[in-house]
Amino acid sequence: MAAQLIDGQAIANQIQQEIKEQVAARVAAGKTVPGLATVLVGGDPASAMYVSMKQKRCAKVGITSFHVELPADISQEALEKKVADLNADPKVHGILVQLPLPKGLDEERVLQAIDINKDVDGFHPLNIGRLAQKGREPVFLPATPAGCIELLIRSGVKMEGANAVVLGRSNIVGMPVALLLVERNATVTICHSRTKDLPGLIRQADILIAAVGRAEMVKGDWLKEGVVIIDVGTNKIETDDEKGYKWVGDVDFEAASKVAAMITPVPGGVGPMTIAMLLQNTLKAAALADG
Ligand code: GUN
């Protein structure tokens, strides 16, 4: 049986509509317009594109975005000073420093400089630390991991007691999504480049989160019948057609569709959800600032 498609674009549109209504309601009530500052350091084209997409989406829901572009050779002190200025700006409720930072800059120190109540990316060490501890609440959840969980929730997938396999252990996706699954009482296995018998472990998954960044690495015969697949991978591969390329996930979509119960497409799965969750965090940050 063909897998049911988890339409991330449709779910993200629905969330964005909800956010748009909530922003309009708070503005109508005389409260501040939520504001997101995006900080882009250096000229990496992919990072510039991601930031531009985030700004466009802000505009669509009525969130003001403030863009800060800084040169790749900026000093650590000057970058932290910029973050401090944004911390102090009452129009800015959320601060997003696009990662990765150019070489020579200390990412952890920059993330630590962000006011925890404005950390809409959820990457502040305190937010991540709280995520890793029972009974502690992060102020914000990282957007992509939160988007994966939201897709599972809105698709009616039961996480409690499920065998969840996370492929990849990055700070941005793999590790935090594993923590979120544990919080929801899944039994979680984190796989990575040194994992022995990867196919064997993945075959045990009721839920697979693939976030390793390797095109179509997970094959159809690595999957259990009825698995639910959230594919975070966005890999560009060459094609013979006029366009010359296409985007694929970390999972062989065609083969997986024949075995899985549900699967996210690439593009149109997790990608749109990342921005939707960022907007949701920015709205929450504005509400926190209301006092
Ligand atoms: N780089 C890749 N993903 C992200 C993200 O979600 N936030 C930031 N700030 N940088 C990223």
Tab-separated table of C-alpha atoms and ligand atoms in Angstrom:
chain	number	residue	atom	x	y	z
A	1	MET	CA	0.000	0.000	0.000
A	2	ALA	CA	1.278	3.476	-0.813
A	3	ALA	CA	2.275	5.581	2.155
A	4	GLN	CA	0.144	8.516	3.206
A	5	LEU	CA	1.923	11.783	2.452
A	6	ILE	CA	2.518	14.132	5.398
A	7	ASP	CA	1.989	17.469	3.686
A	8	GLY	CA	4.290	19.826	5.587
A	9	GLN	CA	3.431	22.743	3.334
A	10	ALA	CA	-0.307	22.433	4.060
A	11	ILE	CA	0.281	22.008	7.810
A	12	ALA	CA	2.720	24.952	7.844
A	13	ASN	CA	0.183	27.112	5.957
A	14	GLN	CA	-2.440	26.254	8.539
A	15	ILE	CA	-0.082	27.161	11.417
A	16	GLN	CA	0.863	30.399	9.668
A	17	GLN	CA	-2.798	31.294	9.275
A	18	GLU	CA	-3.282	30.712	13.016
A	19	ILE	CA	-0.245	32.931	13.757
A	20	LYS	CA	-1.487	35.662	11.404
A	21	GLU	CA	-4.815	35.771	13.245
A	22	GLN	CA	-3.101	35.871	16.648
A	23	VAL	CA	-0.755	38.684	15.535
A	24	ALA	CA	-3.728	40.692	14.217
A	25	ALA	CA	-5.618	40.107	17.467
A	26	ARG	CA	-2.754	41.313	19.650
A	27	VAL	CA	-2.191	44.408	17.501
A	28	ALA	CA	-5.941	45.158	17.576
A	29	ALA	CA	-5.726	44.926	21.382
A	30	GLY	CA	-3.082	47.677	21.370
A	31	LYS	CA	-0.120	45.375	21.991
A	32	THR	CA	3.217	45.559	20.165
A	33	VAL	CA	3.803	44.145	16.685
A	34	PRO	CA	6.052	41.084	17.121
A	35	GLY	CA	9.559	41.743	15.802
A	36	LEU	CA	12.228	39.298	14.655
A	37	ALA	CA	15.858	40.299	14.117
A	38	THR	CA	17.766	38.164	11.650
A	39	VAL	CA	21.553	38.351	11.800
A	40	LEU	CA	23.518	37.165	8.790
A	41	VAL	CA	27.301	37.105	9.145
A	42	GLY	CA	29.252	36.755	5.881
A	43	GLY	CA	27.887	36.086	2.420
A	44	ASP	CA	27.121	32.362	2.331
A	45	PRO	CA	24.444	32.135	-0.419
A	46	ALA	CA	22.469	29.295	1.223
A	47	SER	CA	22.345	31.147	4.565
A	48	ALA	CA	21.323	34.361	2.768
A	49	MET	CA	18.514	32.481	1.023
A	50	TYR	CA	17.243	30.922	4.271
A	51	VAL	CA	17.250	34.311	6.011
A	52	SER	CA	15.426	35.936	3.104
A	53	MET	CA	12.752	33.195	3.222
A	54	LYS	CA	12.294	33.775	6.964
A	55	GLN	CA	11.866	37.535	6.422
A	56	LYS	CA	9.298	37.022	3.658
A	57	ARG	CA	7.294	34.671	5.815
A	58	CYS	CA	7.407	37.176	8.718
A	59	ALA	CA	5.874	39.809	6.437
A	60	LYS	CA	3.083	37.408	5.455
A	61	VAL	CA	1.887	36.960	9.036
A	62	GLY	CA	2.376	40.570	10.160
A	63	ILE	CA	5.644	40.107	12.073
A	64	THR	CA	8.173	42.906	11.540
A	65	SER	CA	11.649	41.726	10.617
A	66	PHE	CA	14.833	43.657	11.232
A	67	HIS	CA	17.746	42.498	9.157
A	68	VAL	CA	21.353	42.881	10.219
A	69	GLU	CA	24.098	41.974	7.741
A	70	LEU	CA	27.632	41.814	9.041
A	71	PRO	CA	30.946	41.118	7.288
A	72	ALA	CA	32.576	37.684	7.591
A	73	ASP	CA	35.656	39.255	9.205
A	74	ILE	CA	33.707	40.925	12.025
A	75	SER	CA	35.343	40.479	15.436
A	76	GLN	CA	33.806	38.310	18.132
A	77	GLU	CA	33.390	41.395	20.357
A	78	ALA	CA	31.643	43.437	17.653
A	79	LEU	CA	29.239	40.584	16.912
A	80	GLU	CA	28.419	40.121	20.599
A	81	LYS	CA	27.925	43.911	20.908
A	82	LYS	CA	25.411	43.746	18.041
A	83	VAL	CA	23.553	40.952	19.833
A	84	ALA	CA	23.588	43.029	23.045
A	85	ASP	CA	22.062	45.986	21.151
A	86	LEU	CA	19.286	43.720	19.844
A	87	ASN	CA	18.728	42.340	23.365
A	88	ALA	CA	18.134	45.914	24.526
A	89	ASP	CA	15.823	46.901	21.647
A	90	PRO	CA	12.166	46.700	22.774
A	91	LYS	CA	10.916	46.392	19.171
A	92	VAL	CA	12.917	43.172	18.764
A	93	HIS	CA	11.257	40.205	20.476
A	94	GLY	CA	13.215	37.427	18.812
A	95	ILE	CA	16.835	37.208	17.670
A	96	LEU	CA	18.041	34.692	15.129
A	97	VAL	CA	21.735	34.419	14.299
A	98	GLN	CA	21.928	32.320	11.155
A	99	LEU	CA	24.303	29.362	11.483
A	100	PRO	CA	26.908	28.291	10.642
A	101	LEU	CA	29.002	31.340	11.472
A	102	PRO	CA	32.140	32.035	9.430
A	103	LYS	CA	35.335	30.389	10.682
A	104	GLY	CA	37.041	32.141	13.580
A	105	LEU	CA	33.837	33.124	15.375
A	106	ASP	CA	32.854	31.288	18.555
A	107	GLU	CA	29.305	30.106	17.930
A	108	GLU	CA	28.610	29.075	21.510
A	109	ARG	CA	29.627	32.469	22.900
A	110	VAL	CA	27.417	34.248	20.369
A	111	LEU	CA	24.418	32.035	21.168
A	112	GLN	CA	25.037	32.543	24.874
A	113	ALA	CA	24.976	36.314	24.360
A	114	ILE	CA	21.346	36.183	23.178
A	115	ASP	CA	18.763	37.052	25.858
A	116	ILE	CA	17.164	33.684	26.687
A	117	ASN	CA	13.713	35.303	26.383
A	118	LYS	CA	14.562	36.349	22.802
A	119	ASP	CA	16.193	33.032	21.800
A	120	VAL	CA	13.539	32.086	19.229
A	121	ASP	CA	15.914	29.550	17.637
A	122	GLY	CA	16.108	27.720	20.963
A	123	PHE	CA	19.886	27.288	20.596
A	124	HIS	CA	20.922	29.124	23.784
A	125	PRO	CA	22.864	26.621	25.947
A	126	LEU	CA	20.320	27.174	28.758
A	127	ASN	CA	17.382	26.347	26.505
A	128	ILE	CA	19.117	23.229	25.174
A	129	GLY	CA	20.207	22.263	28.705
A	130	ARG	CA	16.650	22.520	29.993
A	131	LEU	CA	15.451	20.427	27.054
A	132	ALA	CA	17.837	17.679	28.163
A	133	GLN	CA	16.527	17.589	31.737
A	134	LYS	CA	13.373	16.064	33.120
A	135	GLY	CA	10.893	18.542	34.532
A	136	ARG	CA	12.696	21.627	33.159
A	137	GLU	CA	11.010	23.783	30.534
A	138	PRO	CA	12.968	25.510	27.768
A	139	VAL	CA	11.596	28.968	26.939
A	140	PHE	CA	11.716	28.050	23.237
A	141	LEU	CA	12.100	24.808	21.308
A	142	PRO	CA	14.442	24.712	18.288
A	143	ALA	CA	12.356	25.214	15.155
A	144	THR	CA	13.197	22.193	12.988
A	145	PRO	CA	12.934	19.605	15.797
A	146	ALA	CA	9.694	21.221	17.014
A	147	GLY	CA	8.429	21.133	13.419
A	148	CYS	CA	9.117	17.378	13.190
A	149	ILE	CA	7.151	16.735	16.394
A	150	GLU	CA	4.299	18.993	15.249
A	151	LEU	CA	4.054	17.005	11.998
A	152	LEU	CA	3.753	13.784	14.010
A	153	ILE	CA	1.145	15.289	16.343
A	154	ARG	CA	-0.982	16.768	13.555
A	155	SER	CA	-0.790	13.472	11.635
A	156	GLY	CA	-2.088	11.562	14.670
A	157	VAL	CA	1.093	9.518	15.177
A	158	LYS	CA	1.461	8.020	18.642
A	159	MET	CA	4.927	8.643	20.060
A	160	GLU	CA	4.415	7.103	23.505
A	161	GLY	CA	6.073	3.683	23.603
A	162	ALA	CA	7.101	3.869	19.938
A	163	ASN	CA	10.566	2.822	18.804
A	164	ALA	CA	11.948	6.038	17.329
A	165	VAL	CA	15.219	6.066	15.433
A	166	VAL	CA	16.966	9.377	14.824
A	167	LEU	CA	19.568	9.300	12.088
A	168	GLY	CA	22.042	12.125	12.757
A	169	ARG	CA	23.172	13.832	15.969
A	170	SER	CA	23.587	17.503	14.993
A	171	ASN	CA	23.038	20.305	17.509
A	172	ILE	CA	20.382	21.817	15.255
A	173	VAL	CA	18.238	18.750	14.491
A	174	GLY	CA	19.314	15.236	15.525
A	175	MET	CA	20.113	15.709	19.197
A	176	PRO	CA	17.234	18.077	20.100
A	177	VAL	CA	14.644	16.032	18.176
A	178	ALA	CA	15.824	12.914	20.055
A	179	LEU	CA	15.306	14.783	23.354
A	180	LEU	CA	11.804	15.864	22.293
A	181	LEU	CA	10.901	12.264	21.425
A	182	VAL	CA	12.156	11.067	24.819
A	183	GLU	CA	10.011	13.751	26.454
A	184	ARG	CA	7.026	12.234	24.647
A	185	ASN	CA	7.886	8.779	25.998
A	186	ALA	CA	9.254	7.237	22.818
A	187	THR	CA	12.151	4.786	23.091
A	188	VAL	CA	14.858	6.555	21.150
A	189	THR	CA	17.947	5.281	19.323
A	190	ILE	CA	20.351	7.856	17.908
A	191	CYS	CA	22.344	6.595	14.927
A	192	HIS	CA	25.391	8.250	13.399
A	193	SER	CA	28.435	7.622	11.201
A	194	ARG	CA	29.988	5.084	13.598
A	195	THR	CA	26.806	3.106	14.197
A	196	LYS	CA	27.151	-0.618	13.533
A	197	ASP	CA	24.422	-2.303	11.481
A	198	LEU	CA	22.519	0.831	10.610
A	199	PRO	CA	19.962	-1.013	8.429
A	200	GLY	CA	19.262	-3.448	11.288
A	201	LEU	CA	18.590	-0.632	13.769
A	202	ILE	CA	16.480	1.384	11.338
A	203	ARG	CA	14.414	-1.752	10.621
A	204	GLN	CA	13.226	-1.611	14.244
A	205	ALA	CA	11.859	1.913	13.888
A	206	ASP	CA	8.165	2.701	14.214
A	207	ILE	CA	9.177	6.337	13.668
A	208	LEU	CA	12.255	7.353	11.683
A	209	ILE	CA	13.635	10.889	11.746
A	210	ALA	CA	16.315	11.133	9.064
A	211	ALA	CA	18.580	14.140	9.550
A	212	VAL	CA	21.976	13.149	8.267
A	213	GLY	CA	22.275	15.198	5.068
A	214	ARG	CA	23.125	12.336	2.692
A	215	ALA	CA	21.017	11.974	-0.448
A	216	GLU	CA	18.745	8.908	-0.444
A	217	MET	CA	20.973	7.056	1.980
A	218	VAL	CA	18.148	5.091	3.632
A	219	LYS	CA	16.986	2.288	1.329
A	220	GLY	CA	13.542	0.741	1.087
A	221	ASP	CA	14.687	-2.610	2.495
A	222	TRP	CA	16.011	-0.887	5.659
A	223	LEU	CA	12.452	-0.085	6.691
A	224	LYS	CA	9.807	-1.844	8.705
A	225	GLU	CA	6.352	-2.147	7.144
A	226	GLY	CA	4.193	0.674	8.522
A	227	VAL	CA	7.017	2.984	9.690
A	228	VAL	CA	6.346	6.736	9.855
A	229	ILE	CA	9.158	8.711	8.212
A	230	ILE	CA	10.052	12.337	8.814
A	231	ASP	CA	12.782	13.200	6.322
A	232	VAL	CA	14.701	16.335	7.311
A	233	GLY	CA	17.357	15.928	4.607
A	234	THR	CA	17.467	18.517	1.830
A	235	ASN	CA	20.110	17.357	-0.621
A	236	LYS	CA	20.687	18.771	-4.106
A	237	ILE	CA	21.483	16.120	-6.728
A	238	GLU	CA	22.235	16.425	-10.435
A	239	THR	CA	19.667	15.300	-13.006
A	240	ASP	CA	19.704	14.875	-16.798
A	241	ASP	CA	16.742	17.185	-17.408
A	242	GLU	CA	16.811	20.837	-18.454
A	243	LYS	CA	16.879	22.084	-14.865
A	244	GLY	CA	19.926	19.946	-14.117
A	245	TYR	CA	19.192	19.296	-10.441
A	246	LYS	CA	16.550	18.305	-7.925
A	247	TRP	CA	16.134	18.175	-4.158
A	248	VAL	CA	15.940	14.828	-2.407
A	249	GLY	CA	15.802	13.714	1.193
A	250	ASP	CA	17.955	11.320	3.204
A	251	VAL	CA	15.504	8.513	2.427
A	252	ASP	CA	14.878	6.855	-0.957
A	253	PHE	CA	11.367	8.280	-1.234
A	254	GLU	CA	10.038	6.047	-3.993
A	255	ALA	CA	11.101	2.797	-2.338
A	256	ALA	CA	10.094	4.004	1.135
A	257	SER	CA	6.617	5.012	-0.064
A	258	LYS	CA	5.873	1.355	-0.776
A	259	VAL	CA	6.707	0.269	2.793
A	260	ALA	CA	5.954	3.209	5.099
A	261	ALA	CA	2.574	4.122	6.574
A	262	MET	CA	3.358	7.844	6.315
A	263	ILE	CA	6.205	9.880	4.868
A	264	THR	CA	7.140	13.534	4.396
A	265	PRO	CA	8.081	14.643	0.873
A	266	VAL	CA	11.235	16.635	0.060
A	267	PRO	CA	10.691	19.461	-0.620
A	268	GLY	CA	7.392	20.305	1.066
A	269	GLY	CA	7.780	18.288	4.258
A	270	VAL	CA	9.856	19.514	7.174
A	271	GLY	CA	11.262	22.623	5.401
A	272	PRO	CA	8.103	24.774	5.562
A	273	MET	CA	7.533	23.703	9.171
A	274	THR	CA	10.881	25.138	10.332
A	275	ILE	CA	9.815	28.661	9.441
A	276	ALA	CA	6.289	28.175	10.814
A	277	MET	CA	7.726	27.158	14.201
A	278	LEU	CA	10.129	30.115	14.170
A	279	LEU	CA	7.183	32.473	13.631
A	280	GLN	CA	5.317	30.750	16.449
A	281	ASN	CA	8.318	31.257	18.739
A	282	THR	CA	8.505	34.946	17.772
A	283	LEU	CA	4.838	35.405	18.643
A	284	LYS	CA	5.491	33.696	21.993
A	285	ALA	CA	8.496	36.004	22.567
A	286	ALA	CA	6.298	39.058	21.994
A	287	ALA	CA	3.731	37.697	24.465
A	288	LEU	CA	6.521	37.111	27.044
A	289	ALA	CA	7.634	40.726	26.637
A	290	ASP	CA	4.057	41.909	27.370
A	291	GLY	CA	4.746	40.810	30.925
B	1	GUN	N1	21.111	26.927	10.083
B	1	GUN	C1	20.448	25.814	9.688
B	1	GUN	N2	19.260	25.743	10.321
B	1	GUN	C2	19.169	26.819	11.121
B	1	GUN	C3	18.179	27.290	12.011
B	1	GUN	O1	17.120	26.686	12.215
B	1	GUN	N3	18.470	28.460	12.636
B	1	GUN	C4	19.631	29.129	12.452
B	1	GUN	N4	19.829	30.249	13.128
B	1	GUN	N5	20.575	28.717	11.641
B	1	GUN	C5	20.347	27.567	10.975
